[in-house]
Amino acid sequence: MTTPPSPSGQQTTLRRVFYQCQLGKSDLDSMFAMACEGIPRPEVKVSTIAGETLFWKPSLEELVAAIQRDAPEIQGDWANLTLQAGTPSGERGVKIAIDRERVEVNISGSDTTWAFGQMARVEKFLVSRGAVFSSPKYENTVTFLFVAAFLGLGAFFLVVGVDDEPVQDCIERAKKAPRNDVIFNVFMSVMLSFGLLFPFFQYLRRRASRARLKVNMEVPRGTWWSRLSNGEKIAAAAIPLTALATLGAVVTAANDVWSK
């Protein structure tokens, strides 16, 4: 953040970036009020970019009113919001830039204690609103690699298991296999279920924990499950049950064939 030179001849500048922050109307009001504490008679500017237009007002309430009047198509989650506050002399300044992925906090001041104290307060507040310090894109990449490896391994065994051996011979060989028992079948069923359902619930958890910016309403609190919509909860219950029922039917059919 660029600020005028401090009359004291020194200035501490701090910058932090947070991800997955879930901020509703009261959260934004509290955070902006907290950020301006310690700045006597601050010059405040709250702004957002809607399309090709930059809107700014001296308070969030006035900005929301202006957006509702001049850009009513903006509803639900906003794409961006920025708070800038500081003294005319540049002794103290705060800039908080929020978008759909992260919150960037910049604090500068000639008083080092005040600068570090304000950053610590803002950080604690954001962490209580779901903030993490690394981008969730890395976790998404790991999950994708896990699923790809799981599917690739399954495809490999499927391909190498295909040969010219008659189906009847395969069944007879499976009957005689020492591993053809209940424990093995249950173990493989559990492993397959885990491999299919783990990425699904990871997706739901990350969806519920994604960054939110709602200036006109509150963001639900609680566990990631409680933050899912009713439709998402129904899907979360129905899809695993369907998958397990299908898997159980396949295992039962296989046991029936092998036991004959």
Short mmCIF file of C-alpha atoms in Angstrom, two decimals:
data_model
loop_
_atom_site.label_atom_id
_atom_site.label_comp_id
_atom_site.label_asym_id
_atom_site.label_seq_id
_atom_site.Cartn_x
_atom_site.Cartn_y
_atom_site.Cartn_z
CA MET A 1 0.00 0.00 0.00
CA THR A 2 1.41 3.39 -1.00
CA THR A 3 1.13 6.13 1.63
CA PRO A 4 2.68 9.59 1.95
CA PRO A 5 6.00 9.76 3.81
CA SER A 6 5.61 9.66 7.58
CA PRO A 7 6.60 12.88 9.39
CA SER A 8 8.37 10.79 12.03
CA GLY A 9 10.89 9.57 9.45
CA GLN A 10 10.06 5.86 9.77
CA GLN A 11 7.19 3.57 8.92
CA THR A 12 6.38 -0.11 9.50
CA THR A 13 4.58 -1.79 6.59
CA LEU A 14 2.92 -5.18 7.06
CA ARG A 15 1.17 -7.41 4.52
CA ARG A 16 -0.74 -10.66 5.02
CA VAL A 17 -2.86 -12.76 2.65
CA PHE A 18 -5.69 -15.04 3.87
CA TYR A 19 -7.81 -17.57 1.98
CA GLN A 20 -11.31 -19.03 2.42
CA CYS A 21 -12.58 -16.09 4.50
CA GLN A 22 -16.36 -16.20 4.91
CA LEU A 23 -17.58 -12.67 5.50
CA GLY A 24 -21.15 -11.48 5.86
CA LYS A 25 -22.62 -8.05 6.58
CA SER A 26 -21.95 -7.91 10.33
CA ASP A 27 -18.47 -9.42 9.82
CA LEU A 28 -17.51 -6.68 7.40
CA ASP A 29 -18.87 -3.97 9.67
CA SER A 30 -16.92 -5.35 12.65
CA MET A 31 -13.69 -5.83 10.70
CA PHE A 32 -13.76 -2.37 9.13
CA ALA A 33 -14.50 -0.74 12.49
CA MET A 34 -11.65 -2.69 14.08
CA ALA A 35 -9.23 -1.78 11.29
CA CYS A 36 -9.91 1.94 11.74
CA GLU A 37 -9.35 1.92 15.50
CA GLY A 38 -6.31 3.92 16.50
CA ILE A 39 -6.55 6.18 13.45
CA PRO A 40 -7.76 9.59 14.65
CA ARG A 41 -10.30 11.13 12.29
CA PRO A 42 -9.52 8.65 9.51
CA GLU A 43 -10.20 9.36 5.88
CA VAL A 44 -12.20 6.28 4.83
CA LYS A 45 -12.98 4.99 1.35
CA VAL A 46 -14.92 1.76 0.74
CA SER A 47 -15.02 0.73 -2.91
CA THR A 48 -15.95 -2.05 -5.33
CA ILE A 49 -15.63 -2.61 -9.06
CA ALA A 50 -18.84 -3.65 -10.80
CA GLY A 51 -18.31 -4.42 -14.47
CA GLU A 52 -16.28 -1.51 -15.78
CA THR A 53 -17.37 0.92 -13.06
CA LEU A 54 -15.61 1.77 -9.80
CA PHE A 55 -17.97 2.74 -6.97
CA TRP A 56 -16.70 4.28 -3.74
CA LYS A 57 -18.27 5.81 -0.63
CA PRO A 58 -17.09 6.78 2.87
CA SER A 59 -18.90 3.80 4.46
CA LEU A 60 -20.01 0.29 3.53
CA GLU A 61 -23.66 1.13 4.16
CA GLU A 62 -23.54 4.02 1.69
CA LEU A 63 -21.71 1.88 -0.86
CA VAL A 64 -24.34 -0.87 -0.65
CA ALA A 65 -27.09 1.71 -1.13
CA ALA A 66 -25.31 3.11 -4.19
CA ILE A 67 -24.87 -0.35 -5.71
CA GLN A 68 -28.52 -1.24 -5.14
CA ARG A 69 -29.52 1.99 -6.83
CA ASP A 70 -27.07 2.11 -9.76
CA ALA A 71 -26.11 -1.55 -10.28
CA PRO A 72 -29.06 -3.67 -9.06
CA GLU A 73 -27.86 -6.68 -11.09
CA ILE A 74 -25.20 -7.31 -8.42
CA GLN A 75 -26.76 -9.70 -5.92
CA GLY A 76 -25.59 -12.45 -3.58
CA ASP A 77 -21.83 -12.75 -3.31
CA TRP A 78 -19.86 -9.69 -4.42
CA ALA A 79 -16.76 -10.12 -6.56
CA ASN A 80 -14.60 -7.60 -4.69
CA LEU A 81 -14.54 -5.03 -1.92
CA THR A 82 -11.79 -2.71 -0.70
CA LEU A 83 -11.42 -0.63 2.46
CA GLN A 84 -8.85 2.16 2.66
CA ALA A 85 -8.44 4.27 5.78
CA GLY A 86 -5.66 6.48 7.02
CA THR A 87 -4.55 9.82 8.36
CA PRO A 88 -3.86 12.64 5.90
CA SER A 89 -0.24 12.77 7.11
CA GLY A 90 0.31 9.06 6.43
CA GLU A 91 1.20 8.28 10.04
CA ARG A 92 -1.21 5.35 10.01
CA GLY A 93 -2.97 3.55 7.19
CA VAL A 94 -4.98 0.41 6.49
CA LYS A 95 -6.02 -1.25 3.25
CA ILE A 96 -8.09 -4.44 3.12
CA ALA A 97 -8.78 -5.87 -0.36
CA ILE A 98 -11.27 -8.76 -0.62
CA ASP A 99 -12.11 -10.87 -3.67
CA ARG A 100 -13.63 -14.30 -4.31
CA GLU A 101 -10.50 -16.18 -3.30
CA ARG A 102 -8.56 -14.18 -0.73
CA VAL A 103 -8.29 -11.23 1.63
CA GLU A 104 -5.16 -9.08 1.45
CA VAL A 105 -4.45 -6.91 4.49
CA ASN A 106 -1.92 -4.06 4.40
CA ILE A 107 -1.18 -2.01 7.51
CA SER A 108 1.38 0.78 7.79
CA GLY A 109 2.27 3.11 10.62
CA SER A 110 5.07 5.05 12.21
CA ASP A 111 4.12 3.35 15.48
CA THR A 112 5.45 -0.22 15.15
CA THR A 113 3.48 -1.48 18.15
CA TRP A 114 0.22 -0.20 16.70
CA ALA A 115 0.93 -1.72 13.26
CA PHE A 116 1.73 -5.20 14.61
CA GLY A 117 -1.13 -5.03 17.09
CA GLN A 118 -3.67 -4.14 14.42
CA MET A 119 -2.43 -6.89 12.11
CA ALA A 120 -2.69 -9.44 14.93
CA ARG A 121 -6.27 -8.36 15.70
CA VAL A 122 -7.37 -8.52 12.06
CA GLU A 123 -5.69 -11.89 11.60
CA LYS A 124 -7.41 -13.35 14.67
CA PHE A 125 -10.75 -12.05 13.44
CA LEU A 126 -10.32 -13.54 9.96
CA VAL A 127 -9.20 -16.90 11.32
CA SER A 128 -12.43 -17.03 13.33
CA ARG A 129 -14.21 -16.55 9.99
CA GLY A 130 -12.58 -19.55 8.34
CA ALA A 131 -9.34 -17.99 7.08
CA VAL A 132 -6.37 -20.22 6.22
CA PHE A 133 -2.86 -19.18 5.23
CA SER A 134 -2.39 -21.22 2.06
CA SER A 135 -4.40 -21.43 -1.13
CA PRO A 136 -6.89 -24.35 -1.28
CA LYS A 137 -5.78 -24.92 -4.87
CA TYR A 138 -2.93 -27.08 -3.55
CA GLU A 139 -5.37 -29.37 -1.73
CA ASN A 140 -7.51 -29.59 -4.86
CA THR A 141 -4.45 -30.70 -6.83
CA VAL A 142 -3.63 -33.41 -4.28
CA THR A 143 -7.23 -34.68 -4.37
CA PHE A 144 -7.19 -34.77 -8.16
CA LEU A 145 -3.94 -36.78 -8.15
CA PHE A 146 -5.43 -39.20 -5.58
CA VAL A 147 -8.53 -39.80 -7.72
CA ALA A 148 -6.44 -40.12 -10.89
CA ALA A 149 -4.17 -42.68 -9.21
CA PHE A 150 -7.15 -44.64 -7.88
CA LEU A 151 -8.85 -44.76 -11.29
CA GLY A 152 -5.57 -45.49 -13.05
CA LEU A 153 -4.84 -48.44 -10.76
CA GLY A 154 -8.30 -49.83 -11.30
CA ALA A 155 -8.00 -49.43 -15.07
CA PHE A 156 -4.60 -51.17 -15.00
CA PHE A 157 -5.93 -54.27 -13.24
CA LEU A 158 -8.95 -54.28 -15.52
CA VAL A 159 -6.83 -54.20 -18.66
CA VAL A 160 -4.19 -56.73 -17.57
CA GLY A 161 -6.97 -59.06 -16.42
CA VAL A 162 -8.49 -59.24 -19.90
CA ASP A 163 -7.23 -62.18 -21.93
CA ASP A 164 -8.57 -64.99 -24.04
CA GLU A 165 -9.47 -67.17 -21.07
CA PRO A 166 -13.13 -68.32 -21.25
CA VAL A 167 -15.51 -66.89 -18.67
CA GLN A 168 -16.24 -70.36 -17.22
CA ASP A 169 -12.53 -70.95 -16.63
CA CYS A 170 -12.26 -67.56 -14.87
CA ILE A 171 -15.13 -68.48 -12.55
CA GLU A 172 -13.63 -71.86 -11.75
CA ARG A 173 -10.26 -70.28 -11.03
CA ALA A 174 -11.89 -67.68 -8.80
CA LYS A 175 -13.65 -70.42 -6.81
CA LYS A 176 -10.34 -72.11 -6.06
CA ALA A 177 -8.49 -68.91 -5.22
CA PRO A 178 -7.47 -68.83 -1.53
CA ARG A 179 -8.33 -65.18 -1.29
CA ASN A 180 -11.95 -65.81 -2.24
CA ASP A 181 -13.40 -65.42 1.25
CA VAL A 182 -15.73 -63.09 3.13
CA ILE A 183 -12.98 -61.09 4.83
CA PHE A 184 -11.27 -60.33 1.54
CA ASN A 185 -14.52 -59.31 -0.13
CA VAL A 186 -15.47 -57.05 2.76
CA PHE A 187 -12.01 -55.49 2.80
CA MET A 188 -12.09 -54.78 -0.93
CA SER A 189 -15.62 -53.37 -0.64
CA VAL A 190 -14.56 -51.00 2.13
CA MET A 191 -11.48 -49.87 0.22
CA LEU A 192 -13.46 -49.28 -2.95
CA SER A 193 -16.15 -47.37 -1.06
CA PHE A 194 -13.54 -45.20 0.62
CA GLY A 195 -11.81 -44.51 -2.68
CA LEU A 196 -15.09 -43.39 -4.22
CA LEU A 197 -16.63 -41.47 -1.31
CA PHE A 198 -13.57 -39.72 0.15
CA PRO A 199 -13.11 -37.35 -2.83
CA PHE A 200 -16.87 -36.68 -2.85
CA PHE A 201 -17.00 -35.57 0.79
CA GLN A 202 -13.76 -33.63 0.35
CA TYR A 203 -15.48 -31.73 -2.45
CA LEU A 204 -18.47 -30.96 -0.23
CA ARG A 205 -16.25 -29.81 2.64
CA ARG A 206 -14.29 -27.48 0.39
CA ARG A 207 -17.44 -26.15 -1.19
CA ALA A 208 -18.87 -25.33 2.24
CA SER A 209 -15.56 -23.73 3.27
CA ARG A 210 -15.04 -21.64 0.14
CA ALA A 211 -14.51 -17.90 0.40
CA ARG A 212 -17.72 -15.87 0.68
CA LEU A 213 -18.34 -12.14 0.43
CA LYS A 214 -21.93 -11.20 1.27
CA VAL A 215 -22.54 -7.54 2.03
CA ASN A 216 -26.34 -7.76 2.28
CA MET A 217 -26.76 -10.85 4.47
CA GLU A 218 -25.06 -13.00 7.06
CA VAL A 219 -22.87 -16.02 6.38
CA PRO A 220 -23.91 -19.16 8.32
CA ARG A 221 -21.57 -20.31 11.10
CA GLY A 222 -20.90 -23.76 12.48
CA THR A 223 -19.46 -26.95 11.00
CA TRP A 224 -18.94 -27.37 7.26
CA TRP A 225 -21.91 -29.76 7.19
CA SER A 226 -24.26 -27.19 8.74
CA ARG A 227 -23.21 -24.64 6.09
CA LEU A 228 -24.33 -26.84 3.19
CA SER A 229 -27.62 -26.04 1.49
CA ASN A 230 -30.55 -28.45 1.87
CA GLY A 231 -30.04 -29.68 -1.69
CA GLU A 232 -26.37 -30.38 -1.04
CA LYS A 233 -27.21 -32.28 2.15
CA ILE A 234 -29.74 -34.44 0.31
CA ALA A 235 -27.17 -35.21 -2.38
CA ALA A 236 -24.54 -35.93 0.26
CA ALA A 237 -26.83 -38.56 1.80
CA ALA A 238 -28.35 -40.03 -1.36
CA ILE A 239 -25.25 -40.44 -3.53
CA PRO A 240 -23.19 -42.47 -1.00
CA LEU A 241 -26.18 -44.69 -0.15
CA THR A 242 -26.78 -45.36 -3.84
CA ALA A 243 -23.10 -46.09 -4.42
CA LEU A 244 -22.91 -48.45 -1.45
CA ALA A 245 -26.12 -50.22 -2.47
CA THR A 246 -24.79 -50.74 -5.98
CA LEU A 247 -21.45 -51.95 -4.66
CA GLY A 248 -23.22 -54.34 -2.26
CA ALA A 249 -25.32 -55.76 -5.08
CA VAL A 250 -22.20 -56.38 -7.17
CA VAL A 251 -20.40 -58.12 -4.31
CA THR A 252 -23.47 -60.26 -3.53
CA ALA A 253 -23.85 -61.24 -7.16
CA ALA A 254 -20.19 -62.21 -7.31
CA ASN A 255 -20.49 -64.33 -4.18
CA ASP A 256 -23.58 -66.06 -5.59
CA VAL A 257 -21.72 -66.92 -8.79
CA TRP A 258 -18.62 -68.19 -6.96
CA SER A 259 -20.60 -70.24 -4.46
CA LYS A 260 -22.32 -72.27 -7.17
#
